[in-house]
């Protein structure tokens, strides 16, 4: 039963990621615009944008990302951006596009995250943390299972 629940959860996660990637592919400038708009909606700064994309918060790459320059993103960077946008889409659905409610959710501590906020968790920079918060959003939307 536990394995079946985990497989169902993975299926929901993959379906959500595929849907967000389809949305991004159809948008002008696709993932880039969606990622930058999400960061602005979440009121985070350019150095944090770089961390979400798997880069150090300082240095040339961070400066370029903070300035909104589109670099030649590799698959890992595009995947990270897609997870950020998937989280945003899920929160938008959960809170009926209320940006204030989404930001509040991102900044509320969670015992499941050992007292950290979802935003702090993803700003640690790991892909694993992006996936965990995507799963948390799915669970709160009633589309996932708590392991």
Coordinates of N, CA and C in Angstrom, one line a residue:
X1 N 0.8 -1.2 0.0 CA 0.0 0.0 0.0 C 0.9 1.3 0.0
X2 N 1.9 1.3 0.8 CA 2.8 2.5 0.9 C 3.5 2.7 -0.5
X3 N 3.9 1.6 -1.2 CA 4.5 1.8 -2.5 C 3.5 2.3 -3.5
X4 N 2.3 1.8 -3.4 CA 1.3 2.3 -4.4 C 1.0 3.8 -4.1
X5 N 1.0 4.2 -2.9 CA 0.7 5.6 -2.5 C 1.9 6.5 -3.1
X6 N 3.1 6.0 -2.9 CA 4.3 6.7 -3.4 C 4.2 6.8 -4.9
X7 N 3.9 5.7 -5.6 CA 3.8 5.8 -7.1 C 2.7 6.7 -7.5
X8 N 1.6 6.8 -6.8 CA 0.5 7.7 -7.2 C 1.0 9.1 -7.0
X9 N 1.7 9.4 -5.9 CA 2.2 10.7 -5.6 C 3.2 11.1 -6.7
X10 N 4.1 10.3 -7.1 CA 5.0 10.6 -8.2 C 4.3 10.8 -9.5
X11 N 3.3 10.1 -9.7 CA 2.5 10.3 -10.9 C 1.9 11.7 -10.9
X12 N 1.3 12.1 -9.8 CA 0.7 13.4 -9.7 C 1.7 14.5 -9.9
X13 N 2.9 14.3 -9.3 CA 4.0 15.3 -9.4 C 4.5 15.4 -10.8
X14 N 4.7 14.3 -11.5 CA 5.1 14.3 -12.9 C 4.0 14.9 -13.8
X15 N 2.8 14.7 -13.5 CA 1.7 15.3 -14.3 C 1.7 16.8 -14.1
X16 N 1.8 17.2 -12.9 CA 1.9 18.7 -12.6 C 3.0 19.3 -13.3
X17 N 4.2 18.7 -13.3 CA 5.4 19.2 -13.9 C 5.2 19.3 -15.4
X18 N 4.6 18.2 -16.0 CA 4.4 18.2 -17.5 C 3.4 19.3 -17.8
X19 N 2.4 19.5 -17.0 CA 1.4 20.6 -17.3 C 2.1 22.0 -17.3
X20 N 2.9 22.2 -16.3 CA 3.6 23.5 -16.2 C 4.5 23.7 -17.3
X21 N 5.2 22.6 -17.7 CA 6.2 22.8 -18.9 C 5.4 23.1 -20.2
X22 N 4.2 22.5 -20.3 CA 3.4 22.8 -21.5 C 3.0 24.2 -21.5
X23 N 2.6 24.7 -20.3 CA 2.2 26.1 -20.2 C 3.4 27.0 -20.6
X24 N 4.5 26.7 -20.1 CA 5.7 27.5 -20.3 C 6.1 27.5 -21.7
X25 N 6.0 26.3 -22.4 CA 6.4 26.2 -23.8 C 5.5 27.1 -24.7
X26 N 4.3 27.3 -24.3 CA 3.4 28.1 -25.1 C 3.4 29.6 -24.9
X27 N 4.1 29.9 -23.8 CA 4.2 31.4 -23.4 C 5.3 32.1 -24.2
X28 N 5.1 33.4 -24.4 CA 6.2 34.1 -25.1 C 7.5 34.0 -24.2
X29 N 8.6 33.7 -24.8 CA 9.8 33.5 -24.1 C 9.7 32.4 -23.0
X30 N 8.6 31.7 -23.0 CA 8.4 30.5 -22.2 C 8.9 30.6 -20.8
X31 N 9.7 29.7 -20.4 CA 10.1 29.5 -19.1 C 10.8 30.7 -18.5
X32 N 11.5 31.5 -19.3 CA 12.2 32.6 -18.8 C 11.3 33.7 -18.2
X33 N 10.3 34.1 -19.0 CA 9.3 35.0 -18.5 C 8.5 34.5 -17.3
X34 N 8.1 33.3 -17.4 CA 7.3 32.7 -16.3 C 8.1 32.7 -15.0
X35 N 9.4 32.3 -15.1 CA 10.3 32.2 -13.9 C 10.5 33.6 -13.3
X36 N 10.8 34.6 -14.2 CA 11.1 36.0 -13.6 C 9.8 36.6 -13.1
X37 N 8.7 36.4 -13.7 CA 7.4 36.9 -13.2 C 7.1 36.2 -11.8
X38 N 7.3 35.0 -11.7 CA 7.1 34.3 -10.4 C 8.0 34.9 -9.3
X39 N 9.3 35.1 -9.6 CA 10.2 35.7 -8.6 C 9.7 37.1 -8.2
X40 N 9.2 37.8 -9.2 CA 8.7 39.2 -8.8 C 7.5 39.1 -8.0
X41 N 6.6 38.1 -8.3 CA 5.4 37.9 -7.5 C 5.7 37.5 -6.1
X42 N 6.7 36.7 -6.0 CA 7.1 36.3 -4.6 C 8.0 37.3 -3.9
X43 N 8.3 38.4 -4.6 CA 9.1 39.5 -3.9 C 10.4 39.0 -3.4
X44 N 11.1 38.3 -4.3 CA 12.5 37.9 -3.9 C 13.5 38.5 -4.9
X45 N 14.7 38.7 -4.4 CA 15.7 39.5 -5.2 C 16.5 38.6 -6.1
X46 N 17.3 39.3 -6.9 CA 18.1 38.6 -8.0 C 19.1 37.6 -7.5
X47 N 19.7 37.8 -6.4 CA 20.6 36.8 -5.9 C 19.9 35.5 -5.5
X48 N 18.6 35.7 -5.0 CA 17.8 34.5 -4.7 C 17.3 33.8 -6.0
X49 N 17.1 34.6 -7.0 CA 16.7 34.0 -8.3 C 17.8 33.0 -8.7
X50 N 19.1 33.5 -8.6 CA 20.2 32.6 -9.0 C 20.3 31.3 -8.2
X51 N 20.0 31.4 -6.9 CA 20.0 30.2 -6.0 C 18.9 29.3 -6.5
X52 N 17.7 29.7 -6.8 CA 16.7 28.9 -7.2 C 17.1 28.1 -8.5
X53 N 17.9 28.8 -9.3 CA 18.3 28.1 -10.6 C 19.6 27.3 -10.4
X54 N 20.1 27.2 -9.1 CA 21.2 26.3 -8.9 C 22.5 26.9 -9.0
X55 N 22.6 28.3 -8.9 CA 23.8 29.0 -8.9 C 24.1 29.6 -7.6
X56 N 25.4 30.0 -7.4 CA 25.8 30.8 -6.2 C 25.1 32.1 -6.2
X57 N 24.8 32.7 -5.0 CA 24.1 33.9 -4.9 C 24.9 35.1 -5.3
X58 N 26.2 34.9 -5.5 CA 27.1 36.0 -5.9 C 27.8 35.7 -7.1
X59 N 28.5 36.6 -7.7 CA 29.3 36.4 -8.9 C 28.6 36.8 -10.2
X60 N 29.3 36.5 -11.3 CA 28.8 37.0 -12.6 C 27.5 36.4 -13.0
X61 N 27.3 35.1 -12.8 CA 26.0 34.5 -13.2 C 24.8 35.1 -12.5
X62 N 25.0 35.2 -11.2 CA 24.0 35.8 -10.3 C 23.6 37.2 -10.8
X63 N 24.7 38.0 -11.1 CA 24.5 39.4 -11.6 C 23.7 39.4 -12.9
X64 N 24.0 38.5 -13.8 CA 23.3 38.4 -15.1 C 21.9 38.0 -14.9
X65 N 21.6 37.1 -14.0 CA 20.2 36.6 -13.8 C 19.5 37.7 -13.1
X66 N 20.1 38.4 -12.1 CA 19.4 39.5 -11.4 C 19.1 40.6 -12.4
X67 N 19.9 40.8 -13.4 CA 19.6 41.9 -14.4 C 18.6 41.5 -15.4
X68 N 18.1 40.2 -15.3 CA 17.1 39.7 -16.2 C 17.6 39.2 -17.5
X69 N 18.9 39.1 -17.6 CA 19.5 38.6 -18.9 C 19.3 37.1 -19.0
X70 N 18.9 36.7 -20.2 CA 18.6 35.3 -20.4 C 19.9 34.6 -20.9
X71 N 20.4 33.7 -20.1 CA 21.6 33.0 -20.4 C 21.3 31.7 -21.1
X72 N 22.2 31.1 -21.7 CA 22.0 29.8 -22.3 C 21.8 28.7 -21.2
X73 N 20.5 28.6 -20.8 CA 20.2 27.7 -19.6 C 20.3 26.3 -20.0
X74 N 21.0 25.5 -19.2 CA 21.1 24.0 -19.5 C 19.8 23.3 -18.9
X75 N 19.7 22.0 -19.1 CA 18.5 21.3 -18.7 C 18.2 21.4 -17.2
X76 N 19.3 21.3 -16.4 CA 19.1 21.4 -14.9 C 18.4 22.8 -14.6
X77 N 19.0 23.9 -15.2 CA 18.4 25.2 -14.9 C 17.0 25.3 -15.4
X78 N 16.7 24.8 -16.6 CA 15.3 24.8 -17.0 C 14.4 24.0 -16.1
X79 N 14.8 22.8 -15.7 CA 14.0 22.0 -14.8 C 13.8 22.7 -13.5
X80 N 14.8 23.4 -12.9 CA 14.6 24.1 -11.7 C 13.6 25.2 -11.9
X81 N 13.7 26.0 -13.0 CA 12.7 27.0 -13.3 C 11.3 26.5 -13.4
X82 N 11.2 25.3 -14.0 CA 9.9 24.7 -14.2 C 9.3 24.3 -12.9
X83 N 10.1 23.8 -11.9 CA 9.6 23.5 -10.6 C 9.1 24.8 -9.9
X84 N 9.9 25.9 -10.0 CA 9.5 27.1 -9.4 C 8.1 27.5 -9.9
X85 N 8.0 27.5 -11.3 CA 6.7 27.9 -11.9 C 5.6 26.9 -11.5
X86 N 5.9 25.6 -11.4 CA 4.9 24.6 -11.0 C 4.4 24.9 -9.6
X87 N 5.3 25.3 -8.7 CA 4.9 25.7 -7.3 C 4.0 26.9 -7.4
X88 N 4.4 27.9 -8.2 CA 3.6 29.1 -8.3 C 2.2 28.8 -8.9
X89 N 2.1 28.0 -9.9 CA 0.8 27.6 -10.5 C -0.1 26.9 -9.5
X90 N 0.5 26.0 -8.7 CA -0.2 25.3 -7.7 C -0.7 26.3 -6.6
X91 N 0.1 27.2 -6.2 CA -0.3 28.2 -5.2 C -1.4 29.1 -5.8
X92 N -1.2 29.5 -7.0 CA -2.2 30.3 -7.7 C -3.6 29.7 -7.7
X93 N -3.6 28.3 -7.9 CA -4.8 27.6 -7.9 C -5.4 27.5 -6.5
X94 N -4.5 27.2 -5.5 CA -4.9 27.0 -4.1 C -5.5 28.3 -3.5
X95 N -4.9 29.5 -3.9 CA -5.3 30.7 -3.3 C -6.0 31.7 -4.3
X96 N -6.5 31.1 -5.4 CA -7.3 31.9 -6.4 C -6.6 33.1 -6.8
X97 N -5.3 32.9 -7.2 CA -4.4 34.0 -7.7 C -4.3 35.2 -6.8
X98 N -4.4 35.0 -5.5 CA -4.2 36.0 -4.5 C -2.7 36.0 -4.1
X99 N -2.0 37.0 -4.7 CA -0.5 37.0 -4.4 C -0.2 37.2 -3.0
X100 N -1.0 38.0 -2.2 CA -0.7 38.2 -0.8 C -0.8 36.9 0.0
X101 N -1.8 36.1 -0.4 CA -2.0 34.8 0.3 C -0.9 33.8 -0.1
X102 N -0.5 33.8 -1.3 CA 0.6 33.0 -1.8 C 1.9 33.3 -1.0
X103 N 2.2 34.6 -0.9 CA 3.4 35.1 -0.2 C 3.4 34.7 1.2
X104 N 2.2 34.8 1.8 CA 2.0 34.4 3.2 C 2.3 33.0 3.4
X105 N 1.8 32.1 2.5 CA 2.0 30.7 2.6 C 3.5 30.4 2.5
X106 N 4.2 31.0 1.5 CA 5.6 30.8 1.3 C 6.4 31.2 2.5
X107 N 5.9 32.1 3.4 CA 6.7 32.6 4.5 C 6.2 32.1 5.9
X108 N 5.3 31.1 5.9 CA 4.9 30.5 7.1 C 5.7 29.3 7.5
X109 N 6.2 29.2 8.7 CA 7.0 28.1 9.1 C 6.1 26.8 9.1
X110 N 6.8 25.7 8.8 CA 6.1 24.4 8.8 C 6.9 23.4 9.6
X111 N 6.2 22.7 10.5 CA 6.9 21.7 11.3 C 7.5 20.6 10.4
X112 N 6.9 20.3 9.3 CA 7.4 19.3 8.4 C 8.7 19.7 7.8
X113 N 9.0 21.0 7.8 CA 10.3 21.6 7.3 C 11.2 21.9 8.4
X114 N 10.9 21.4 9.6 CA 11.8 21.6 10.8 C 11.8 23.1 11.1
X115 N 10.6 23.7 11.1 CA 10.5 25.1 11.5 C 10.9 26.1 10.4
X116 N 11.3 25.7 9.2 CA 11.6 26.6 8.1 C 10.3 26.9 7.4
X117 N 10.4 28.0 6.6 CA 9.3 28.3 5.7 C 9.6 27.6 4.3
X118 N 8.6 27.4 3.5 CA 8.8 26.8 2.2 C 9.8 27.7 1.4
X119 N 9.7 29.0 1.5 CA 10.7 29.8 0.8 C 12.1 29.6 1.2
X120 N 12.3 29.5 2.6 CA 13.7 29.3 3.1 C 14.1 27.9 2.6
X121 N 13.2 27.0 2.5 CA 13.6 25.6 2.1 C 14.1 25.6 0.7
X122 N 13.4 26.2 -0.2 CA 13.8 26.2 -1.6 C 15.0 27.1 -1.9
X123 N 15.2 28.1 -1.0 CA 16.4 29.0 -1.2 C 17.7 28.3 -0.6
X124 N 17.6 27.1 -0.1 CA 18.8 26.4 0.2 C 19.5 25.9 -1.1
X125 N 18.7 25.9 -2.2 CA 19.4 25.7 -3.5 C 19.3 24.3 -4.1
X126 N 18.8 23.4 -3.4 CA 18.8 22.0 -3.9 C 17.5 21.7 -4.7
X127 N 17.7 20.8 -5.7 CA 16.6 20.4 -6.5 C 15.6 19.6 -5.7
X128 N 16.2 18.8 -4.7 CA 15.4 18.0 -3.8 C 14.4 18.9 -3.1
X129 N 14.8 20.0 -2.6 CA 13.9 20.9 -1.9 C 12.9 21.5 -2.7
X130 N 13.2 21.8 -4.0 CA 12.2 22.3 -4.9 C 11.1 21.2 -5.1
X131 N 11.5 20.0 -5.3 CA 10.6 18.9 -5.4 C 9.7 18.7 -4.2
X132 N 10.3 18.8 -3.0 CA 9.6 18.6 -1.7 C 8.5 19.7 -1.6
X133 N 8.8 20.9 -2.0 CA 7.8 22.0 -1.9 C 6.7 21.8 -2.9
X134 N 7.1 21.4 -4.1 CA 6.1 21.1 -5.1 C 5.1 20.0 -4.6
X135 N 5.7 19.0 -3.9 CA 4.8 17.9 -3.4 C 3.9 18.5 -2.3
X136 N 4.5 19.4 -1.4 CA 3.7 20.0 -0.4 C 2.5 20.8 -0.9
X137 N 2.8 21.5 -2.0 CA 1.7 22.3 -2.7 C 0.6 21.3 -3.2
X138 N 1.1 20.2 -3.8 CA 0.1 19.2 -4.3 C -0.7 18.7 -3.2
X139 N -0.1 18.4 -2.1 CA -0.8 17.8 -0.9 C -1.8 18.8 -0.4
X140 N -1.5 20.1 -0.3 CA -2.4 21.1 0.2 C -3.5 21.3 -0.8
X141 N -3.3 21.0 -2.0 CA -4.4 21.1 -3.0 C -5.2 19.8 -3.1
X142 N -4.8 18.8 -2.3 CA -5.6 17.5 -2.2 C -5.2 16.6 -3.3
X143 N -4.0 16.8 -4.0 CA -3.6 16.0 -5.1 C -2.5 15.0 -4.8
X144 N -2.0 15.1 -3.6 CA -0.9 14.2 -3.2 C -1.1 13.5 -1.9
X145 N -0.1 12.8 -1.5 CA -0.3 12.0 -0.2 C 0.9 12.4 0.7
X146 N 0.6 12.5 2.0 CA 1.6 12.7 3.0 C 2.3 11.4 3.3
X147 N 3.6 11.4 3.1 CA 4.4 10.1 3.3 C 4.6 9.8 4.7

